[in-house]
Coordinates of C-alpha atoms in Angstrom, one line a residue:
X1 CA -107.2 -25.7 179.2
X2 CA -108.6 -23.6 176.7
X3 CA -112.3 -22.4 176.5
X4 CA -114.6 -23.9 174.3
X5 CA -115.1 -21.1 172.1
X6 CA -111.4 -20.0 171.8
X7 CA -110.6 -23.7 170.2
X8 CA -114.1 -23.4 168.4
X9 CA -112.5 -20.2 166.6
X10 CA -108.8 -21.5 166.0
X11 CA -110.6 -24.7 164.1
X12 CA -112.5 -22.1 162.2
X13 CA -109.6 -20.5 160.8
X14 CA -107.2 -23.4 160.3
X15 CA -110.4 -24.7 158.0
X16 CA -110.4 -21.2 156.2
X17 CA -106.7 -20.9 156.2
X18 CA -106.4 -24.5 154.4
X19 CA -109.5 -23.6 151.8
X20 CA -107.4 -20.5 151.0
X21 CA -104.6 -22.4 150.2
X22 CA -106.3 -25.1 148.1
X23 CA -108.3 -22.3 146.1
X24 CA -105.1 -20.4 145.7
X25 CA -103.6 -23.4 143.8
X26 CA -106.7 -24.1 141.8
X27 CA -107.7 -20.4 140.5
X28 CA -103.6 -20.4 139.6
X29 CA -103.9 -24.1 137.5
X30 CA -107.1 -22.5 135.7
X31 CA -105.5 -19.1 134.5
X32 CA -102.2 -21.0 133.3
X33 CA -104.2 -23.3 131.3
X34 CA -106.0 -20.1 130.0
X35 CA -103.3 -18.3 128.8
X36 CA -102.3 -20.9 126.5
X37 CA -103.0 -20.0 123.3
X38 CA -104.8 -22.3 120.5
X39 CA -101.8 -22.0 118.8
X40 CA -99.7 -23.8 121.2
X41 CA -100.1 -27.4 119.3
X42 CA -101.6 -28.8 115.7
X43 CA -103.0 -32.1 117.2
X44 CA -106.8 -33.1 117.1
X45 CA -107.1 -32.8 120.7
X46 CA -110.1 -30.7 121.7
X47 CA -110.4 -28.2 124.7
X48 CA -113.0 -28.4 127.2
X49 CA -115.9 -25.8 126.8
X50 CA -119.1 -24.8 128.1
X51 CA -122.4 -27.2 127.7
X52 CA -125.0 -24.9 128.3
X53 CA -126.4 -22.2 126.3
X54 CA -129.4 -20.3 126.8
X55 CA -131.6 -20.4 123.3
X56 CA -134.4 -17.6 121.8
X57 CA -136.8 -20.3 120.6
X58 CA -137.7 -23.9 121.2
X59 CA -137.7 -26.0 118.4
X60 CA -139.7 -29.5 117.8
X61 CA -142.4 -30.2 120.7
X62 CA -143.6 -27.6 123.5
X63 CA -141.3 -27.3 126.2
X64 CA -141.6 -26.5 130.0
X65 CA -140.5 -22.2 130.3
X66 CA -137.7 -23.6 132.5
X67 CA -136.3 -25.8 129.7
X68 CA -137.4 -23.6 127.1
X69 CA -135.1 -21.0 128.8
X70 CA -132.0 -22.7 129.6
X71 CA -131.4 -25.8 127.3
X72 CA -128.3 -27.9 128.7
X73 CA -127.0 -31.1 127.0
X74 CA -129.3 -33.4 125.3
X75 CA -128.3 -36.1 123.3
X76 CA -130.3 -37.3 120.5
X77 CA -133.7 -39.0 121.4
X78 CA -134.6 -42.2 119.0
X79 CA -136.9 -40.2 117.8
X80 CA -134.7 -36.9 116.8
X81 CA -132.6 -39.6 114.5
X82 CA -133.7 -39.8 111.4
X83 CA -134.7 -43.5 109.7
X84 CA -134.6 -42.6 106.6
X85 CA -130.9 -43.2 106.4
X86 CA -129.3 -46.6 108.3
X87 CA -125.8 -44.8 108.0
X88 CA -126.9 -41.3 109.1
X89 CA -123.9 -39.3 110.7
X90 CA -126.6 -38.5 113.7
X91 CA -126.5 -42.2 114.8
X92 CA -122.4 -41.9 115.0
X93 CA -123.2 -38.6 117.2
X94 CA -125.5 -40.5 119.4
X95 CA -123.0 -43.0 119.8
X96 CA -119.8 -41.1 120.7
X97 CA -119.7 -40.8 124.8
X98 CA -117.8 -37.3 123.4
X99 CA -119.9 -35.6 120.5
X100 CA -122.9 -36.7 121.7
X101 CA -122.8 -33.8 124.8
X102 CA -122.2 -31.2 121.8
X103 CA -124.2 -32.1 119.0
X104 CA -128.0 -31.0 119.5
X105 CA -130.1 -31.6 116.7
X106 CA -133.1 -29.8 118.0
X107 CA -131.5 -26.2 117.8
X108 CA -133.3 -23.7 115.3
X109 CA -131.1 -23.8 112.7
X110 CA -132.6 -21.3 109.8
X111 CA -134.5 -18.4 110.8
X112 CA -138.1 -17.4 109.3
X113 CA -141.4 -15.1 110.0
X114 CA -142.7 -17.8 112.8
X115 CA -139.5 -16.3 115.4
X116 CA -139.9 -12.8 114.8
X117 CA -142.1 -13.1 118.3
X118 CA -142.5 -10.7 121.3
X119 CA -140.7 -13.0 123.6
X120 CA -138.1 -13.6 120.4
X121 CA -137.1 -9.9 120.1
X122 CA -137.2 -9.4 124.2
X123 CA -134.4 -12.2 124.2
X124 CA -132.4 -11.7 121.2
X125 CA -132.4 -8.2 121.4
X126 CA -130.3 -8.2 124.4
X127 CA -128.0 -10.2 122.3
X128 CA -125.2 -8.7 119.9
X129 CA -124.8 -9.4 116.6
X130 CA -124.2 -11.6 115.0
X131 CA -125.9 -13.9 117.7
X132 CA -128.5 -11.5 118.1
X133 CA -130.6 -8.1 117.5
X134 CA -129.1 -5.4 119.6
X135 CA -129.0 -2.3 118.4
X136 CA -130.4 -3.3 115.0
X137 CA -134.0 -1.5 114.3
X138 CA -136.8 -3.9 115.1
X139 CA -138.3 -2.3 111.6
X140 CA -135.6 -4.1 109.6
X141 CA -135.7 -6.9 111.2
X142 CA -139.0 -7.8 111.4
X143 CA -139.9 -6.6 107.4
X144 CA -137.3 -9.5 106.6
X145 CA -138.5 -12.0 108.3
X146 CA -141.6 -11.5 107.6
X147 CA -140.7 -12.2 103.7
X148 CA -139.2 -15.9 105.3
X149 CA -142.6 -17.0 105.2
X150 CA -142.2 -20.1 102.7
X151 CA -141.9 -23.5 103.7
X152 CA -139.0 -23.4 101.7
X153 CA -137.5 -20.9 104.5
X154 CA -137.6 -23.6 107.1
X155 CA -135.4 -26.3 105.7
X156 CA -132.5 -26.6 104.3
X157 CA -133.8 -29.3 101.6
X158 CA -136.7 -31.9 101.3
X159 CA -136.3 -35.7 101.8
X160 CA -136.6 -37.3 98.5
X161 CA -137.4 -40.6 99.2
X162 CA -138.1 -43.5 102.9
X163 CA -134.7 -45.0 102.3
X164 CA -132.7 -42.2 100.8
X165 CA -129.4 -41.5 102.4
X166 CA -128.4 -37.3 101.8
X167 CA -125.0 -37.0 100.7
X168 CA -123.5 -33.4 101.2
X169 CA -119.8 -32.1 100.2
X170 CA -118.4 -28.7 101.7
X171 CA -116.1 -27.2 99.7
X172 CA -113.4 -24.8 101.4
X173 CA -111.2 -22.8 99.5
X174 CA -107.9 -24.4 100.9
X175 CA -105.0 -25.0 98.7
X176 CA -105.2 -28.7 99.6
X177 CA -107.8 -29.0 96.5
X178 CA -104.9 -27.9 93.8
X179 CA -104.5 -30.7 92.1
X180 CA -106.6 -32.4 94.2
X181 CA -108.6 -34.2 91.5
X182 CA -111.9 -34.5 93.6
X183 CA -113.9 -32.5 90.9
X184 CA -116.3 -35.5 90.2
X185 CA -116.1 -36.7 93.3
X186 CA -117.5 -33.5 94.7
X187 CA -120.3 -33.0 91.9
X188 CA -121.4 -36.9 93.1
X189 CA -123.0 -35.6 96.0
X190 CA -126.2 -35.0 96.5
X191 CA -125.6 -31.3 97.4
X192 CA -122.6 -29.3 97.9
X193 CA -122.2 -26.5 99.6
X194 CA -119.3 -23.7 98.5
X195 CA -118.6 -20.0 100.3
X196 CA -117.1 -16.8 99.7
X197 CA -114.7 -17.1 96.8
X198 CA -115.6 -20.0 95.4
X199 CA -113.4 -20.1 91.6
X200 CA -114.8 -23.1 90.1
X201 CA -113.8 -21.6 86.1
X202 CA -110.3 -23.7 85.3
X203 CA -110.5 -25.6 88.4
X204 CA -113.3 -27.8 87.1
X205 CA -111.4 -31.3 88.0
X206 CA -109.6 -30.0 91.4
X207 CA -113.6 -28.8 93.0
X208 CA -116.6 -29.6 90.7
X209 CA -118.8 -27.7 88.8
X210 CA -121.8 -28.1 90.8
X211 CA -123.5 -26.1 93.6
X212 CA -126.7 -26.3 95.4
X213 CA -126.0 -23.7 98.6
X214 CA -123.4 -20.6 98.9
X215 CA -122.9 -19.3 102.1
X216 CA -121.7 -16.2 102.8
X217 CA -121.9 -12.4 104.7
X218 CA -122.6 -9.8 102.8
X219 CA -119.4 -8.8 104.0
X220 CA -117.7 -11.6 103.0
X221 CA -119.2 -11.8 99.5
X222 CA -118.2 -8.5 98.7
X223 CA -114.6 -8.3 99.9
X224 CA -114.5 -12.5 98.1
X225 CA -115.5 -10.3 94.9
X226 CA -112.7 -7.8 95.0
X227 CA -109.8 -9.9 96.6
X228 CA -110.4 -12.9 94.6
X229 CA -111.4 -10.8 91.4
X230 CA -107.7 -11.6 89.7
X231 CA -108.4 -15.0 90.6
X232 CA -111.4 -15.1 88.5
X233 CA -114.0 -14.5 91.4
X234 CA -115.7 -12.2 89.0
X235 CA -119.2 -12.9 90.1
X236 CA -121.0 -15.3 93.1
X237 CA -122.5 -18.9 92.0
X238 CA -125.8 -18.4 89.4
X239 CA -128.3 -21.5 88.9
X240 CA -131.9 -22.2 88.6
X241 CA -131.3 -24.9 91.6
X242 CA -128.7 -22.9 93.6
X243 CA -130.1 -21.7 97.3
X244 CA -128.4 -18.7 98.6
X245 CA -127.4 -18.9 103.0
X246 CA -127.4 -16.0 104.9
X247 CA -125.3 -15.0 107.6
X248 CA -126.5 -12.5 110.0
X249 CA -123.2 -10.9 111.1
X250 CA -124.6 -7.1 111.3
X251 CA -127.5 -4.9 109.6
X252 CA -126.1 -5.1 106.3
X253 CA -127.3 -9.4 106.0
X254 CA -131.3 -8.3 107.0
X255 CA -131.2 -5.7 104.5
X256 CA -129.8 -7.4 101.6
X257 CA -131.9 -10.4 102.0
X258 CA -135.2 -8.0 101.9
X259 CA -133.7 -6.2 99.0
X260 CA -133.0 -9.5 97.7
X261 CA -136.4 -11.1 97.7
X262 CA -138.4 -7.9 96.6
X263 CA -136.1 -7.2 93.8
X264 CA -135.3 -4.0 94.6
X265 CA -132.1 -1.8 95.2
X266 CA -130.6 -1.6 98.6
X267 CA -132.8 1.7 100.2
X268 CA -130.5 2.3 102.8
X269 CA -127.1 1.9 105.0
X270 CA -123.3 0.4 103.7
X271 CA -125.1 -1.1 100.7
X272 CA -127.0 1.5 99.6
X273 CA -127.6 1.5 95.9
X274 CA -126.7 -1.8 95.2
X275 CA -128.6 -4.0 93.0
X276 CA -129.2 -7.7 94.4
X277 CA -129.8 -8.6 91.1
X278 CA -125.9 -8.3 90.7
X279 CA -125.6 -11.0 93.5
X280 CA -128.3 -13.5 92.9
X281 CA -129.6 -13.0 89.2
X282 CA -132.7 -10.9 88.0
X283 CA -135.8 -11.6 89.5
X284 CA -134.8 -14.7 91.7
X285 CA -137.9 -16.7 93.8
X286 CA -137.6 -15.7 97.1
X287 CA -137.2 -19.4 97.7
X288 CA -133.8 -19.2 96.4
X289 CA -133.0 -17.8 100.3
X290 CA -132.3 -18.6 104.0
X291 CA -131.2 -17.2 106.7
X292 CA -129.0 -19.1 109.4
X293 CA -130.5 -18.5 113.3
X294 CA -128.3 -16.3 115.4
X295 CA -129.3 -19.2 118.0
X296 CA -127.7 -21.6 115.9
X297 CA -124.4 -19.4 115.7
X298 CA -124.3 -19.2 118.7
X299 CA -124.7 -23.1 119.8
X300 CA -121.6 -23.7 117.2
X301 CA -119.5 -21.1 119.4
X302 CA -120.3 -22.3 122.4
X303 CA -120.5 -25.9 121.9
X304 CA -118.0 -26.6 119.3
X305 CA -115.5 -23.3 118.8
X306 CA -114.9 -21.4 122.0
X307 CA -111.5 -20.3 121.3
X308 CA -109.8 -18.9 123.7
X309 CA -109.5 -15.4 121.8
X310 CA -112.5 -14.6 123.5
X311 CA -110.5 -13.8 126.4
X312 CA -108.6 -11.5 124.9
X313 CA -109.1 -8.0 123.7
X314 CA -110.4 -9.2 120.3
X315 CA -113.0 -10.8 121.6
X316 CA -115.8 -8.6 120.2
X317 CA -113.9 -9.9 116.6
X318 CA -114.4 -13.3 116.6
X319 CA -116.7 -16.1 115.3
X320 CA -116.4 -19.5 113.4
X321 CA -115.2 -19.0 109.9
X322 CA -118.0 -18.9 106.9
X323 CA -116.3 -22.3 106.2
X324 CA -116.5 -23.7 109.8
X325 CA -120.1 -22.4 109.6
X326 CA -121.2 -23.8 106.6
X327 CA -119.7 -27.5 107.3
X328 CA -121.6 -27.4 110.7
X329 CA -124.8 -26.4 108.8
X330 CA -124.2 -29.5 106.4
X331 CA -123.5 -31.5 109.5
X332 CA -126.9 -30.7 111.1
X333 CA -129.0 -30.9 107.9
X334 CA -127.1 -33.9 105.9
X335 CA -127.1 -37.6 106.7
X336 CA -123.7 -38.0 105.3
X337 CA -120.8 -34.7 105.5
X338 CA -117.6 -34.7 103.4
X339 CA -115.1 -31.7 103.6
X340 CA -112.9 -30.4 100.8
X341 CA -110.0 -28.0 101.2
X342 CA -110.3 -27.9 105.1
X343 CA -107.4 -26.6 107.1
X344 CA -105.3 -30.0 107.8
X345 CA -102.5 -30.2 110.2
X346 CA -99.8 -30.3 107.3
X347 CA -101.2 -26.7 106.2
X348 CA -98.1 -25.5 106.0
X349 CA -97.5 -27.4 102.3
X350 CA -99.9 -25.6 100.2
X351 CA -100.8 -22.4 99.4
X352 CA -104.0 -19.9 101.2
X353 CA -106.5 -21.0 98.4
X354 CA -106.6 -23.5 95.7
X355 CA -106.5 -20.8 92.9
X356 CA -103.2 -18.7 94.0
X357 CA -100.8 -19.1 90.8
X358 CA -97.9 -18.6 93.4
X359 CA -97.8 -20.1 97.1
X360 CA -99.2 -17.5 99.9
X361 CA -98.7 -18.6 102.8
X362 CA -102.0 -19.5 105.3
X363 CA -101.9 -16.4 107.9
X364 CA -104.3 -16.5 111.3
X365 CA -106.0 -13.6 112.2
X366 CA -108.0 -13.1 115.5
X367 CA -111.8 -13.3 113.9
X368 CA -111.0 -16.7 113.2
X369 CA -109.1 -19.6 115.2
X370 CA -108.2 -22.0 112.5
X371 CA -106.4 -24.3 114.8
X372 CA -109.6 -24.5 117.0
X373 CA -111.1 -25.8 113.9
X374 CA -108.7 -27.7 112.1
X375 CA -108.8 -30.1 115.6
X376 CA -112.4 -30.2 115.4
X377 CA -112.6 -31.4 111.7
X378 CA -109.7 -33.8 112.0
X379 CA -111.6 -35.5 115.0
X380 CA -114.9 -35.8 113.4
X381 CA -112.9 -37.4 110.5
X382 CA -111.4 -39.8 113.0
X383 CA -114.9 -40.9 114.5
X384 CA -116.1 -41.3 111.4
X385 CA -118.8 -38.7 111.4
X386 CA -117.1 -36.8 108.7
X387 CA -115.0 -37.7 105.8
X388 CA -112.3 -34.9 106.0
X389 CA -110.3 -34.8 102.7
X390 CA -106.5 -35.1 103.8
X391 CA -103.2 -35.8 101.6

């Protein structure tokens, strides 16, 4: 008969033997569903992604450090939907046993003086842009926001009356709109928000006249301006009414924005020279701007775009498109979201953008993953939290 200890140890490695075995076969299953590509398939269906995120600022009432910190899944509290609005897309969130573990309505989404905080820069700072400050100089950032100081910077746009139900339209600049026809449907909104090359001249009845927000890097802008020019992109979107919507991919975004509000050339850096009254009209209010919250890019990569080009060697390229961003800012400030010229699963039938003369073909590049978002628009169209224009 064997001794005690001798069986003791054979048990011990038939146990470790058999949770070898069992990992072995797991940690294989999880890096062949990771090297699938997002290109694999054009349906709706979403991947699985991380939940938890770890935020620079609270936002709303005082938390807790430890929830302040680390901020999982919260679904919307009775008291984060608004009543102002009995059909308010929020109230679909908090009903969808999916969206509701993505959507979280308390995340900072525009960026002012109030974050520009010791704790703030300790936190951020260890944080890349665009979902950060690392590496920029604390000097530029801080004279910026310290210009956000108007209660204007804090919102996107102010409730106009108890029972009033905010309509928003987000125009893309996808072929689908050619001869669309939407034009007056999309200038019946309450706001609509447009981005980068945005032709509206001789395209009046396909996308509107009207804009209230244009969203944009100063990146994008500038290259929309010389790419699109032939298109008739001559200039970005003028108004008395129209707000302007930062997006803080690198140094160039702080710095335009200050040169921006004081009215005064660009001191410094890629820009230097350039006169922001080219941009955004001579002598605009310094109301006219905001400034998306690196926290909130970051909550729409994690929660709602985490392509899987993040595990490749173009990682450090990617982020949600200036469209994708701008229909998930409508989504978080609007009570009701509609989307024009959206990639839609029958892409393939029209041209790159609305205002091409000739077809050009829609080609992926590995900033963006315009399958990843194509899904997620078509299945907030199908719960009915969107209205995704499709033909």
């Amino acid at each position: 008969m064997r001794p005690r200890w001798l069986r003791s140890v054979g048990i011990s490695i038939g146990a470790l033997a058999l949770c070898s075995l069992f990992y072995g076969h797991h940690y294989s299953s999880l890096i062949s569903a990771g090297s699938r590509t997002p290109r694999e398939g054009v349906g709706y269906d979403l991947p699985s992604k991380s939940l938890e995120w770890i935020p620079a600022v609270s936002h709303g009432r005082e938390r807790n450090r430890e929830q302040t910190e680390t901020l999982r899944v919260q679904r919307p509290s009775k008291e984060q939907v608004p009543d102002t609005c009995p059909t308010s897309l929020q109230l679909r969130v908090k009903n969808d046993s999916y969206f509701n573990t993505l959507f979280n309505f308390e995340v900072p989404l525009l960026l002012w003086n109030s974050h520009m905080t010791e704790r703030n820069w300790d936190i951020l700072g260890k944080r890349p842009v665009p979902y950060g400050w690392k590496d920029l100089p604390q000097e530029d950032v801080a004279s910026t926001l310290k210009l956000l100081n108007d209660s204007a910077h804090r919102v996107m746009f102010r409730r106009q009356g108890p029972q009033k139900c905010i309509r928003c339209a987000v125009v893309g600049n996808g072929g689908i709109l050619n001869g669309s026809r939407k034009g007056k449907e999309i200038d019946g909104h309450d706001y609509v928000f447009r981005l980068n090359g945005a032709v509206i001249k001789g395209f009046e009845k396909d996308v509107g006249t009207k804009t209230s927000f244009y969203g944009f890097t100063v990146n994008t802008m500038k290259n929309s301006l010389i790419s699109y020019n032939e298109y008739g992109f001559t200039q970005t979107p003028k108004g008395a009414d129209l707000r302007y919507i930062f997006i803080p991919s690198d140094l160039r975004d702080y710095v335009m924005l200050r040169s921006g509000i004081l009215g005064v050339q660009v001191p410094s850096g890629y820009d230097k020279g350039d006169k922001p009254s080219v941009y955004f009209g001579p002598k605009p209010s310094p109301r006219k701007f905001k400034m998306l919250h690196p926290d909130f890019l970051l909550y729409t990569r994690e929660r709602f775009l985490k392509s899987d080009i993040l595990n490749t060697k173009y990682a450090g390229l990617y982020m949600p498109s200036t469209g994708g961003l701008m229909l998930l800012t409508a989504l978080h400030s609007c009570d009701q979201v509609s989307a024009y010229g959206f990639i839609t699963p029958d892409y393939n039938r029209y041209s790159d953008h609305y205002y091409e003369l000739q077809k050009i073909p829609l080609e992926f590049y590995a900033n963006h993953d315009m399958i990843l978002e194509m899904q997620l628009w078509g299945r907030l169209h199908d719960k009915g939290i969107i209205k995704l224009y499709k033909r």
